Amino acid sequence: MTGTEGRAARAAAALALLGGVVYLAGLVLDVVALFRYPEDAGRVAVHAAVDAVLASALLPGGVLLLRRQDAGRIGCIAGSSAALLATLTSAALAAAGVTFGGPGDLAMGGLTALAVVVPPALATLALALSAPAARWCTPEIHPT
């Protein structure tokens, strides 16, 4: 096994952990916003649920991938795919004029989210799907 497998898998894990920490911080801020702005509870609750799902996929995925577990690779793939889906869905809804009110519905915020979320999510997805990362998770069989 060459170092390529390890580098691809560790890069995917690092990106997944970074993304997971960002979504976990977003979840904490959403919980604070739920208490501070109860009139905006519907929109904030949806955002908090999305943040919770993404953090719960990316954080364990990154840790397990570093431990060479295939479940970690699957978590990284699922989490980065879900981040892409959530961001693109949000941008499409904003472009179609579907809004829930609040500052998160500004057109510039949607473009910023696309620029900030999509590149690392695509990189995480590509690295986790790569053959080297898959080989990294494959257990070595040593004949006895």
mmCIF file with all atom_site columns, C-alpha atoms in Angstrom, residues 8-9 14 23 28 40 46 48 52 54 66 71 75 81 88-89 92 99 102 108-109 114 116 118 121-122 129 141 143:
data_model
loop_
_atom_site.group_PDB
_atom_site.id
_atom_site.type_symbol
_atom_site.label_atom_id
_atom_site.label_alt_id
_atom_site.label_comp_id
_atom_site.label_asym_id
_atom_site.label_entity_id
_atom_site.label_seq_id
_atom_site.pdbx_PDB_ins_code
_atom_site.Cartn_x
_atom_site.Cartn_y
_atom_site.Cartn_z
_atom_site.occupancy
_atom_site.B_iso_or_equiv
_atom_site.pdbx_formal_charge
_atom_site.auth_seq_id
_atom_site.auth_comp_id
_atom_site.auth_asym_id
_atom_site.auth_atom_id
_atom_site.pdbx_PDB_model_num
ATOM 1  C CA . ALA A 1 8   ? -6.534  10.919  0.028  1.00 0.00 ? 8   ALA A CA 1
ATOM 2  C CA . ALA A 1 9   ? -8.338  9.414   3.005  1.00 0.00 ? 9   ALA A CA 1
ATOM 3  C CA . ALA A 1 14  ? -9.820  16.483  7.615  1.00 0.00 ? 14  ALA A CA 1
ATOM 4  C CA . TYR A 1 23  ? -22.135 22.667  11.137 1.00 0.00 ? 23  TYR A CA 1
ATOM 5  C CA . VAL A 1 28  ? -25.247 25.879  18.573 1.00 0.00 ? 28  VAL A CA 1
ATOM 6  C CA . ASP A 1 40  ? -38.542 33.020  13.809 1.00 0.00 ? 40  ASP A CA 1
ATOM 7  C CA . VAL A 1 46  ? -35.393 23.714  9.984  1.00 0.00 ? 46  VAL A CA 1
ATOM 8  C CA . ALA A 1 48  ? -30.965 23.563  13.106 1.00 0.00 ? 48  ALA A CA 1
ATOM 9  C CA . ALA A 1 52  ? -27.641 18.504  13.189 1.00 0.00 ? 52  ALA A CA 1
ATOM 10 C CA . LEU A 1 54  ? -24.802 17.267  8.633  1.00 0.00 ? 54  LEU A CA 1
ATOM 11 C CA . LEU A 1 66  ? -8.996  8.289   10.164 1.00 0.00 ? 66  LEU A CA 1
ATOM 12 C CA . ALA A 1 71  ? -18.208 3.348   7.775  1.00 0.00 ? 71  ALA A CA 1
ATOM 13 C CA . GLY A 1 75  ? -20.235 8.959   6.542  1.00 0.00 ? 75  GLY A CA 1
ATOM 14 C CA . SER A 1 81  ? -23.568 14.807  -0.429 1.00 0.00 ? 81  SER A CA 1
ATOM 15 C CA . LEU A 1 88  ? -28.214 23.682  -3.758 1.00 0.00 ? 88  LEU A CA 1
ATOM 16 C CA . THR A 1 89  ? -31.827 23.217  -2.612 1.00 0.00 ? 89  THR A CA 1
ATOM 17 C CA . ALA A 1 92  ? -32.783 26.985  -5.855 1.00 0.00 ? 92  ALA A CA 1
ATOM 18 C CA . THR A 1 99  ? -38.589 32.534  1.231  1.00 0.00 ? 99  THR A CA 1
ATOM 19 C CA . GLY A 1 102 ? -35.260 36.669  7.744  1.00 0.00 ? 102 GLY A CA 1
ATOM 20 C CA . MET A 1 108 ? -26.162 37.531  -1.686 1.00 0.00 ? 108 MET A CA 1
ATOM 21 C CA . GLY A 1 109 ? -26.254 35.107  1.251  1.00 0.00 ? 109 GLY A CA 1
ATOM 22 C CA . LEU A 1 114 ? -22.641 28.372  -2.691 1.00 0.00 ? 114 LEU A CA 1
ATOM 23 C CA . VAL A 1 116 ? -18.240 28.679  0.725  1.00 0.00 ? 116 VAL A CA 1
ATOM 24 C CA . VAL A 1 118 ? -19.791 23.735  -2.494 1.00 0.00 ? 118 VAL A CA 1
ATOM 25 C CA . ALA A 1 121 ? -18.048 19.580  -0.028 1.00 0.00 ? 121 ALA A CA 1
ATOM 26 C CA . LEU A 1 122 ? -17.166 18.550  -3.585 1.00 0.00 ? 122 LEU A CA 1
ATOM 27 C CA . LEU A 1 129 ? -15.226 8.329   -3.321 1.00 0.00 ? 129 LEU A CA 1
ATOM 28 C CA . ILE A 1 141 ? -4.846  -9.683  4.850  1.00 0.00 ? 141 ILE A CA 1
ATOM 29 C CA . PRO A 1 143 ? -1.187  -14.899 5.305  1.00 0.00 ? 143 PRO A CA 1
#
